[in-house]
Every structure is written in structure tokens, then in C-alpha cells.
Coordinates of C-alpha atoms and ligand atoms in Angstrom, one line a residue:
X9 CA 0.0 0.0 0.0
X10 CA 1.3 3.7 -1.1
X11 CA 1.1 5.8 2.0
X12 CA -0.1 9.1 1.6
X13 CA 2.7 10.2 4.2
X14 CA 3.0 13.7 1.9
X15 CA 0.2 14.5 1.3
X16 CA -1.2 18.2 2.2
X17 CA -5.1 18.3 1.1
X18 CA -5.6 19.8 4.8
X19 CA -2.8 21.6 6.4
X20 CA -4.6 23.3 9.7
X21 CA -3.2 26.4 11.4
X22 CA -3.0 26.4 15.4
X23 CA -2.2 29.1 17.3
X24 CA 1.1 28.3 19.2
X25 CA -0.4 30.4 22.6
X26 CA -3.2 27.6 22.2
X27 CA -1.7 24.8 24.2
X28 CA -5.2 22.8 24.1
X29 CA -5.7 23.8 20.2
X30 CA -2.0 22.3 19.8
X31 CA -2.9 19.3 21.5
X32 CA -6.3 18.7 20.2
X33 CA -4.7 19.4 15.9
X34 CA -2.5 16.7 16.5
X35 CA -5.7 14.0 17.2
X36 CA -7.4 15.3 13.9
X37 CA -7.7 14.6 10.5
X38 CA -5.5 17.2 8.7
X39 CA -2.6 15.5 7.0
X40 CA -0.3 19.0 8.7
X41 CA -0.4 21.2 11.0
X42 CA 0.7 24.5 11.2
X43 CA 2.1 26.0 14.6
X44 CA 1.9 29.6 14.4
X45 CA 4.1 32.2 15.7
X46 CA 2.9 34.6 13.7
X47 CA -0.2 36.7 13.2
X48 CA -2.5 34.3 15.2
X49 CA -0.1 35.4 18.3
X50 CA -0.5 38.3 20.0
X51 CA 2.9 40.3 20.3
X52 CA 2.3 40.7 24.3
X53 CA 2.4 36.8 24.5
X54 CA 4.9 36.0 22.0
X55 CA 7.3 34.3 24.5
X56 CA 4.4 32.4 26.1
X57 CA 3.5 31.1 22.8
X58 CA 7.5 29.7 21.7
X59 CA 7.8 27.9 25.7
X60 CA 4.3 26.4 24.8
X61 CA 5.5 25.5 21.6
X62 CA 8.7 24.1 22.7
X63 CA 6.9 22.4 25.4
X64 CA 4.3 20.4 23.2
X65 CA 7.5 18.9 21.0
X66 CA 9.0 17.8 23.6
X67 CA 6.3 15.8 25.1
X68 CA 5.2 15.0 21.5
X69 CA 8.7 14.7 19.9
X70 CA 6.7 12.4 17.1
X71 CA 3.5 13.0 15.0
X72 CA 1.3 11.0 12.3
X73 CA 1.2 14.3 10.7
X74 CA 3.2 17.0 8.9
X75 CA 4.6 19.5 11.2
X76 CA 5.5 22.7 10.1
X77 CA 6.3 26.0 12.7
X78 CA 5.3 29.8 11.3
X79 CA 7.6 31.7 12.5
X80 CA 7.9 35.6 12.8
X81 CA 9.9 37.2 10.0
X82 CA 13.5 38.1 10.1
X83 CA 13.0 41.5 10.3
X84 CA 11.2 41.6 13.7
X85 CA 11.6 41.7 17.1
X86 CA 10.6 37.6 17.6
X87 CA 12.0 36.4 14.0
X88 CA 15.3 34.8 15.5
X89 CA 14.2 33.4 18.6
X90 CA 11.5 31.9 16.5
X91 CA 13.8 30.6 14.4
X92 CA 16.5 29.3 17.7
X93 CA 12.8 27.6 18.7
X94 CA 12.0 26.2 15.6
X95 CA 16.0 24.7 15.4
X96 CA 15.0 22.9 18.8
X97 CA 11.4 21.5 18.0
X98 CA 13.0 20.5 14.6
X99 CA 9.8 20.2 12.5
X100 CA 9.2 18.6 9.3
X101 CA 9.5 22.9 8.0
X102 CA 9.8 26.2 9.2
X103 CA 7.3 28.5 7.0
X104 CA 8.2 31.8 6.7
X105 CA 5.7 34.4 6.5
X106 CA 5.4 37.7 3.6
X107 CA 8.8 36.4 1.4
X108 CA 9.3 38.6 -0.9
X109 CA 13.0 37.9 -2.3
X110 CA 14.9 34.9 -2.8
X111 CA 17.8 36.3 -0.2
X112 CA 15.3 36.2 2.5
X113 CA 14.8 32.0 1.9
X114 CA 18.9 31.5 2.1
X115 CA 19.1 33.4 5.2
X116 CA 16.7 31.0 7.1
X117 CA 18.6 28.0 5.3
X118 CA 22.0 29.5 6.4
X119 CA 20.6 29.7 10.0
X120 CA 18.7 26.6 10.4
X121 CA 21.9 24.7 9.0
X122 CA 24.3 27.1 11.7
X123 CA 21.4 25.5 14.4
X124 CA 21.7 21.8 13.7
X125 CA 18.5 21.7 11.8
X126 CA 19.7 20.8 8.2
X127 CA 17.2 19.0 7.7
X128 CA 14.3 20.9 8.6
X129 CA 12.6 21.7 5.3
X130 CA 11.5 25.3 4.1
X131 CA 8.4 26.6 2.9
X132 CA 7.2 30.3 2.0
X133 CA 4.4 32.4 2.7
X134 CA 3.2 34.9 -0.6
X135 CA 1.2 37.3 0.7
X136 CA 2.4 40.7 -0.1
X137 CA 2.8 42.4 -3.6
X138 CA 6.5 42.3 -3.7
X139 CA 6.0 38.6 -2.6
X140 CA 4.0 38.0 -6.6
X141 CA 6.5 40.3 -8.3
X142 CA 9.2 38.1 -7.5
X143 CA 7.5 35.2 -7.2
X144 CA 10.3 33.6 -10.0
X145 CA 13.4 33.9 -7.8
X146 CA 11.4 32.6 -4.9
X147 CA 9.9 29.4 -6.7
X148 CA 13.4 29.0 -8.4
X149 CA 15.2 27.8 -4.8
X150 CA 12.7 24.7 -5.9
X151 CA 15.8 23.7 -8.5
X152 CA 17.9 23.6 -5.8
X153 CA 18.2 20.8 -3.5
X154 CA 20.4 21.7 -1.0
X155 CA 18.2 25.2 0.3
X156 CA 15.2 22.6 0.9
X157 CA 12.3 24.3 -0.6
X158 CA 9.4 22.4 -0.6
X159 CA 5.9 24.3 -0.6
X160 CA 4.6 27.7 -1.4
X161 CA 1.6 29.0 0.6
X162 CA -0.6 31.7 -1.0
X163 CA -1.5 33.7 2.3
X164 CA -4.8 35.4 0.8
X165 CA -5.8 37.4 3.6
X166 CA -2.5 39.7 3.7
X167 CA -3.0 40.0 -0.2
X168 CA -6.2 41.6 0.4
X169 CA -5.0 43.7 3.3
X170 CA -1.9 45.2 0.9
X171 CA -3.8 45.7 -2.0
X172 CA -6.8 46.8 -0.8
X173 CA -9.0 44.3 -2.2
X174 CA -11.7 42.7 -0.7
X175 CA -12.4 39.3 -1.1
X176 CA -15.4 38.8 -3.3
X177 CA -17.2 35.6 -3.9
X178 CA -15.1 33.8 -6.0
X179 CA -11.7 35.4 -5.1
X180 CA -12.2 36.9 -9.3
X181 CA -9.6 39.8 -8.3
X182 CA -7.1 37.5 -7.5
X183 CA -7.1 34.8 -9.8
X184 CA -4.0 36.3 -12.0
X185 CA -1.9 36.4 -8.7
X186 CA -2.9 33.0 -7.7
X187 CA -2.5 31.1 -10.4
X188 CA 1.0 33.2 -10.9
X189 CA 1.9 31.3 -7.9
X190 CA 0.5 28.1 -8.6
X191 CA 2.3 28.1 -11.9
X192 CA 6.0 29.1 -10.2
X193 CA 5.5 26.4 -8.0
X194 CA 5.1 23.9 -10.6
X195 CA 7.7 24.9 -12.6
X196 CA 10.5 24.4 -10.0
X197 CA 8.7 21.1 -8.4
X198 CA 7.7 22.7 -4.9
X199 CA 4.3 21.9 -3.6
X200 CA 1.9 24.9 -3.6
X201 CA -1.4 25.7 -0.7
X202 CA -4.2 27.7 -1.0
X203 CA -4.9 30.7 1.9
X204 CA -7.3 30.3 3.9
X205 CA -11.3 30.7 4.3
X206 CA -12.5 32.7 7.2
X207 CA -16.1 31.8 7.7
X208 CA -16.0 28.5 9.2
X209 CA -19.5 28.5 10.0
X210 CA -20.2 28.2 6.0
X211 CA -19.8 25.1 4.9
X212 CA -20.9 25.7 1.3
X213 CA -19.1 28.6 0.4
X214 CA -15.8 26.7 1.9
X215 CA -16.5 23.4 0.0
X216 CA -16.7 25.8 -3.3
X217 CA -13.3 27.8 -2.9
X218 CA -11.9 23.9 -2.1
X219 CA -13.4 23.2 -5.5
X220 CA -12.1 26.3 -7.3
X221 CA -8.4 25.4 -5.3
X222 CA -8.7 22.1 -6.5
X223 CA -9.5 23.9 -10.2
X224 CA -6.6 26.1 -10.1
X225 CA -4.3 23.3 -9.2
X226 CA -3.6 23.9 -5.7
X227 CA -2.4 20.9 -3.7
X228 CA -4.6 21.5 -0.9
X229 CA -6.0 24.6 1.7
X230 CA -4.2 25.7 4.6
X231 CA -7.2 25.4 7.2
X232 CA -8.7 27.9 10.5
X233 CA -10.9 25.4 12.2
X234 CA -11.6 21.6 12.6
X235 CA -14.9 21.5 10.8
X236 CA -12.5 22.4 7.7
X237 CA -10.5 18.9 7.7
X238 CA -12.8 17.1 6.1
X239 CA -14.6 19.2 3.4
X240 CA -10.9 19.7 2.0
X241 CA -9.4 16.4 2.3
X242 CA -12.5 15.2 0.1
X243 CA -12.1 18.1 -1.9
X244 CA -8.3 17.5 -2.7
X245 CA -8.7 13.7 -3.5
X246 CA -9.3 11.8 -6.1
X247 CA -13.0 11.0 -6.3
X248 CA -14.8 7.6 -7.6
X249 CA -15.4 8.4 -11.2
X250 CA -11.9 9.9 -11.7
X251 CA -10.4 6.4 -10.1
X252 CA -12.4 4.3 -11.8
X253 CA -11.5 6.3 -15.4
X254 CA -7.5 6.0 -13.7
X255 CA -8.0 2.4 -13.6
X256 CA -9.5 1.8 -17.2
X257 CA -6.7 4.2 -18.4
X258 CA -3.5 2.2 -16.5
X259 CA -5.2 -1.4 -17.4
X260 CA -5.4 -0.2 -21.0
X261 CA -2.0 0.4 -21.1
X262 CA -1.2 -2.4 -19.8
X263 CA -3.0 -5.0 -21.9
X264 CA -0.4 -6.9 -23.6
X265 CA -1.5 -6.2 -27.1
X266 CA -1.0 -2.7 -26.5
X267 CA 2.4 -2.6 -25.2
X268 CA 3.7 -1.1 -28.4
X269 CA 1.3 1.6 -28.7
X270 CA 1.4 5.3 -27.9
X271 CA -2.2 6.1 -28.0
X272 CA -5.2 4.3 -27.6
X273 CA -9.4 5.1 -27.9
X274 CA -11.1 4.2 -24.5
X275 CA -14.7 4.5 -24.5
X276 CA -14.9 7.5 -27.3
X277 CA -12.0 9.0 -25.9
X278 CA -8.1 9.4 -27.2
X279 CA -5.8 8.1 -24.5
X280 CA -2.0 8.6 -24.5
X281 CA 0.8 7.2 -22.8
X282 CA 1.1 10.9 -20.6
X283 CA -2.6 10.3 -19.7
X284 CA -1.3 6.5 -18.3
X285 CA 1.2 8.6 -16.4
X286 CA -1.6 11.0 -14.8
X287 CA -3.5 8.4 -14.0
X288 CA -1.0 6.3 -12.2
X289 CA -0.6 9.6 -10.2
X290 CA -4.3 9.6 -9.5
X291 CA -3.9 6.2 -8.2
X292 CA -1.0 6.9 -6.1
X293 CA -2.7 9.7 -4.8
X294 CA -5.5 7.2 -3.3
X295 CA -3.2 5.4 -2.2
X296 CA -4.3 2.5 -4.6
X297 CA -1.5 0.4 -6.2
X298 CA -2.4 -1.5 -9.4
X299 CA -1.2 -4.7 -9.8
X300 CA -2.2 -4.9 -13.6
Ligands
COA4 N1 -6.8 23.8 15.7 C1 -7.1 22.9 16.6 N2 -8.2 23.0 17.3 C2 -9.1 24.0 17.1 C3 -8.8 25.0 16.1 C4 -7.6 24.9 15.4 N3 -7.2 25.8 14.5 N4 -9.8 25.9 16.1 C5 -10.7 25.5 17.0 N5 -10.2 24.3 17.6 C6 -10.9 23.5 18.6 C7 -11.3 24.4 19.8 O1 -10.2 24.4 20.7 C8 -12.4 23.7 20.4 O2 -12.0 22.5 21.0 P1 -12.6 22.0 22.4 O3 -14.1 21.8 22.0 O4 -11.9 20.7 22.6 O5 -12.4 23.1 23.4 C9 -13.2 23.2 19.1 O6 -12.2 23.1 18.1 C10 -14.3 24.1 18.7 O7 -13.8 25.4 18.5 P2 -14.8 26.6 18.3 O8 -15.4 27.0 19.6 O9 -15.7 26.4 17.2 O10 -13.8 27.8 17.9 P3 -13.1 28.8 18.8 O11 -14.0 30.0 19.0 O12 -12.5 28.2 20.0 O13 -11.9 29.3 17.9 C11 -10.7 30.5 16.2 C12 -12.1 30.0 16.7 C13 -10.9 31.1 14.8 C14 -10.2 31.5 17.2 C15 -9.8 29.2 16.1 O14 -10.5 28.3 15.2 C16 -8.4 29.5 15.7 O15 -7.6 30.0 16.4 N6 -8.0 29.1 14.4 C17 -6.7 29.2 13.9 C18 -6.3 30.7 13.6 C19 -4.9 30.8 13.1 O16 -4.0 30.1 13.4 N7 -4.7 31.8 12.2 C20 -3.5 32.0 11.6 C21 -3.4 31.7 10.1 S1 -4.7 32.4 9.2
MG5 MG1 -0.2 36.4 6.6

């Protein structure tokens, strides 16, 4: 069986000054969680927030899930002792918050390696204007093995807030930036979230902006609340009908007396060999393994 160790259909944020929140995120159905530093911790209890932190990885050292800490940025007063925190807890990644050049990745790698965390992993937060202008040099650390790169998180609510936007139904004003991202990220291999939705209480608006995630080719939603896990891990798997069309596809392929053949017609429809490849994918994705 393919374990679905990596995937990140629900990655759910936690407040770090929320000890029982911490607790209860790891008992839950997300496949990550998020300890934040950052904006969902009040600067007055900022230092409260990293012993609590520092205190549930050590008498959780393991997890089932993804764990990844937000720290502060750089630039502030709580980025480094974030950052000496995050060296200690040694989560799956450190995500940093509003990066907006590629210098600003390679500083966090140069001190995470200084702290004995080499292999903590790195993802980035693009929120900000700056963050989309140079989204290219950011994504591009992807190529590069050895800075650790993995995932881009669009963070939608700070886009709003420094452009001035709202955010309408249907997020039309930010499409361009968006998919910007989502394209970036694909083209130097990294992983890339959605932001999040605010209104946990509505369930039907948040199942559509899963859909239109899913659409834009975001690899899952970075999540505010519990009654959000399971909405988006349905939304960012594979359903029945596109497994059972994965199947046909792979067992098409695989018929003997097609072996020497690049394209096929399957129920109406052409099939090539880069469509047997997708749907392998698929199938890996649920965590289904075809045995031909
Ligand atoms: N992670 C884990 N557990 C959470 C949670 C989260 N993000 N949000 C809520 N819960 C828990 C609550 O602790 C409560 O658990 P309990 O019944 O065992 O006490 C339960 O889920 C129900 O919570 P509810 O009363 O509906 O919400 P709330 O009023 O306690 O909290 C928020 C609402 C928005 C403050 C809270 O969901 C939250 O802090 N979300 C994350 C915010 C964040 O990190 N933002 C930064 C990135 S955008
Ligand atoms: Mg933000």
C-alpha cells in the first residue's frame, strides 16, 4: 500500500499560545499542522506562545502528521528566537511568512543549518505584492536541492489587506496572482497551498473555494478550524469516477496487445501514454497500487 505520508489536502493552522488547540490538531484529520508564531499570536504573548510550543514537542517529539512552525519574520523583534525555537522542536519545516525575495529563503537555510536543523525543510508564505512580483526567484530555490524548498503558501488574507481588495465571492480579483503562484511552483517542483477561508461557520461557500483550489491546481487549503479537515481532504482527492476512469486508463496500457502503442481510444475518448502517467498519479494519490 502507497502511504499518503505527503500529502497536504488539509494543512490546519494552530495558534502556538493555544496549548489545548495544539494538542487537540494533532488527534485530527489534517494531514499538517501549522504552529503559528505569527499573526494568530499576540505580540504581548509572544514568549508564552515559543515555551508552549517548545513544550508540546517535547512531550510530543513524534507526530502521524506534517509538522510545520510559522515563525515571525526576520525583520522583527521575535523572528530569530523563533527561528532558535524552531532549530530545537525540529519540525518537518519552518514556513516563513510575507517572502518577498529569494535572499530572504537562504538566510533561514544559512541559519537553520548554523542551528543543527539541516534537515528541517522550508516553505514560503506569498502574501504581499512584492512577494507576486518576485514570485520567479522565490519558486526558483525549488531547483535547488540543497536550500530545501518544498511548498509555497498563498497567504490570501494579507494579499487583500496590501492591496486593498476585498475578497469577493469567488476570489475573481485574485485569480492572476494566484494562479502566478501556482504556476511558479510547478515549474521548480515545490508543492503549492491555498490561503485560507474565514467563515468557518459556512460550509458551502468553503466546499466551493476547495473546488475552485482544487481547479486552479492547488495541492490542498491551509485550514482555520476543525470543521474544515474534512470538506478539503474530500475536496483534494481523487473521487470515484476519476479512479475508476485512472484504472480503465493504467489497465489499457497495460494489456499486452497494447504494449507497443502510444495512443489508444477508451470509451470515445483518445488516451496517450502521458494520460497512463496522470492516472498512475491519481492512483497513487489514493493510495491504490495497481497490480495490472
Ligand atoms: N486547531 C485545533 N483545534 C481547534 C482549532 C484549530 N485551528 N480551532 C478550534 N479548535 C478547537 C477548539 O479548541 C475547540 O476545542 P474543544 O471543544 O476541545 O475546546 C473546538 O475546536 C471548537 O472550536 P470553536 O469553539 O468552534 O472555535 P473557537 O471559538 O475556539 O476558535 C478560532 C475560533 C478562529 C479562534 C480558532 O479556530 C483558531 O484559532 N483558528 C486558527 C487561527 C490561526 O491560526 N490563524 C493564523 C493563520 S490564518
Ligand atoms: Mg499572513
Amino acid at each position: 500500500m502507497m502511504t499518503l505520508a505527503r500529502a497536504r489536502r488539509s494543512v490546519l493552522y494552530v495558534p502556538a499560545a493555544n496549548e489545548r488547540a495544539m494538542t487537540k490538531a494533532e488527534s485530527l484529520a489534517c494531514d499538517a499542522i501549522i504552529f503559528d508564531l505569527e499573526d494568530a499570536v499576540a505580540a504581548s504573548v509572544k514568549a508564552d506562545a515559543r515555551a508552549a510550543l517548545q513544550a508540546h514537542f517535547s512531550a510530543s517529539p513524534t507526530s502521524t502528521k506534517g509538522r510545520i512552525i510559522r515563525v515571525n519574520g526576520a525583520a522583527t523583534a521575535w523572528g530569530a528566537e523563533d527561528l532558535a525555537v524552531a532549530s530545537v522542536c525540529k519540525p518537518d519545516a519552518v514556513l516563513l511568512p510575507k517572502v518577498e525575495t529569494a535572499e530572504q529563503v537562504l538566510e533561514v537555510r544559512t541559519a537553520l543549518d548554523r542551528s543543527n536543523a539541516p534537515d528541517t525543510r522550508l516553505w514560503a508564505m506569498i502574501e504581499t505584492p512584492l512577494g507576486i512580483v518576485n514570485i520567479r526567484e522565490i519558486a526558483a530555490l525549488g531547483a535547488k536541492p540543497s536550500i530545501g524548498l518544498e511548498c509555497l503558501v498563498a497567504g490570501t488574507n494579507d494579499l487583500a489587506k496590501e492591496t486593498g481588495l476585498p475578497l469577493p465571492e469567488g476570489r475573481s480579483t485574485m485569480m492572476l496572482w494566484l494562479a502566478s503562484v501556482i504556476i511558479h511552483a510547478r515549474a521548480f517542483g515545490l508543492d503549492v497551498l491555498d490561503g485560507v477561508y474565514n467563515d468557518f461557520n459556512d460550509a458551502d461557500g468553503f466546499t466551493a473555494e476547495c473546488r475552485q483550489g482544487v481547479n486552479m491546481g492547488f495541492g490542498g487549503k491551509t485550514l482555520i478550524h476543525p470543521k474544515q479537515i474534512e470538506p478539503a481532504n474530500t475536496a483534494f482527492s481523487p473521487d470515484t469516477a476519476l479512479i475508476e476512469e485512472a484504472r480503465a486508463i493504467v489497465a489499457a496500457f497495460a494489456a499486452p496487445e497494447n504494449s507497443q502503442r502510444g495512443v489508444l481510444s477508451l470509451n470515445g475518448r483518445m488516451v496517450e501514454r502521458l494520460h497512463a502517467e496522470m492516472a498512475a498519479r491519481t492512483l497513487a494519490k489514493a493510495g491504490i497500487v495497481f497490480n495490472g
